[in-house]
């Protein structure tokens, strides 16, 4: 346990600028997690799709539609 704490402290000391920017800017992986969640939901609902190409096209369509909505707003 103590070895892990020491390793984290050393890492934090060497990259304080990056940690500070990450905390101040609020940068996260929210967008990626949201995309993954949408794909997983589609995967559950799309059990009956005939092949992978059709499933892939549905994912691309879903995200292209989302981008169009953001461009309009």
CSV table of C-alpha atoms in Angstrom, one decimal:
chain,number,residue,atom,x,y,z
A,1,UNK,CA,0.0,0.0,0.0
A,2,UNK,CA,2.7,2.5,1.0
A,3,UNK,CA,4.7,1.7,-2.2
A,4,UNK,CA,1.6,2.7,-4.3
A,5,UNK,CA,1.2,5.9,-2.4
A,6,UNK,CA,4.9,6.8,-2.8
A,7,UNK,CA,4.7,6.0,-6.5
A,8,UNK,CA,1.7,8.2,-6.9
A,9,UNK,CA,3.4,11.0,-5.0
A,10,UNK,CA,6.4,10.8,-7.3
A,11,UNK,CA,4.2,10.9,-10.4
A,12,UNK,CA,2.2,13.8,-9.0
A,13,UNK,CA,5.4,15.7,-8.3
A,14,UNK,CA,6.8,15.2,-11.8
A,15,UNK,CA,3.6,16.2,-13.6
A,16,UNK,CA,2.0,18.9,-11.5
A,17,UNK,CA,1.4,21.2,-14.5
A,18,UNK,CA,-0.6,18.6,-16.3
A,19,UNK,CA,-2.6,17.7,-13.1
A,20,UNK,CA,-3.3,21.3,-12.5
A,21,UNK,CA,-4.6,22.0,-16.0
A,22,UNK,CA,-6.7,18.9,-15.9
A,23,UNK,CA,-8.3,20.0,-12.6
A,24,UNK,CA,-8.9,23.6,-13.7
A,25,UNK,CA,-10.1,22.9,-17.2
A,26,UNK,CA,-12.4,20.1,-16.3
A,27,UNK,CA,-11.1,17.9,-19.1
A,28,UNK,CA,-12.5,14.4,-19.0
A,29,UNK,CA,-13.5,11.5,-21.1
A,30,UNK,CA,-17.2,12.2,-20.9
A,31,UNK,CA,-17.7,12.3,-24.6
A,32,UNK,CA,-16.0,9.0,-25.2
A,33,UNK,CA,-17.9,7.3,-22.4
A,34,UNK,CA,-21.2,8.6,-23.8
A,35,UNK,CA,-20.3,7.2,-27.3
A,36,UNK,CA,-19.4,3.9,-25.8
A,37,UNK,CA,-22.7,3.8,-23.8
A,38,UNK,CA,-24.7,4.6,-27.0
A,39,UNK,CA,-23.0,1.9,-28.9
A,40,UNK,CA,-23.6,-0.7,-26.1
A,41,UNK,CA,-27.3,0.3,-25.9
A,42,UNK,CA,-27.6,-0.1,-29.7
A,43,UNK,CA,-25.8,-3.4,-29.5
A,44,UNK,CA,-28.3,-4.7,-27.0
A,45,UNK,CA,-31.2,-3.4,-29.2
A,46,UNK,CA,-29.7,-4.6,-32.5
A,47,UNK,CA,-29.5,-8.3,-31.7
A,48,UNK,CA,-31.4,-9.1,-34.9
A,49,UNK,CA,-29.2,-7.3,-37.3
A,50,UNK,CA,-28.2,-9.5,-40.2
A,51,UNK,CA,-24.5,-8.7,-40.4
A,52,UNK,CA,-21.8,-6.5,-39.0
A,53,UNK,CA,-21.9,-4.0,-42.0
A,54,UNK,CA,-25.5,-3.2,-41.2
A,55,UNK,CA,-24.6,-2.7,-37.5
A,56,UNK,CA,-21.7,-0.5,-38.4
A,57,UNK,CA,-23.8,1.6,-40.8
A,58,UNK,CA,-26.3,2.1,-38.0
A,59,UNK,CA,-23.7,3.4,-35.6
A,60,UNK,CA,-22.3,5.8,-38.2
A,61,UNK,CA,-25.7,7.0,-39.0
A,62,UNK,CA,-26.5,7.6,-35.3
A,63,UNK,CA,-23.4,9.7,-34.8
A,64,UNK,CA,-23.7,11.6,-38.0
A,65,UNK,CA,-27.2,12.6,-37.0
A,66,UNK,CA,-25.9,13.7,-33.6
A,67,UNK,CA,-23.3,15.9,-35.3
A,68,UNK,CA,-25.9,17.5,-37.5
A,69,UNK,CA,-28.1,18.4,-34.5
A,70,UNK,CA,-25.1,20.0,-32.8
A,71,UNK,CA,-24.3,22.1,-35.9
A,72,UNK,CA,-27.8,23.4,-36.1
A,73,UNK,CA,-27.9,24.4,-32.4
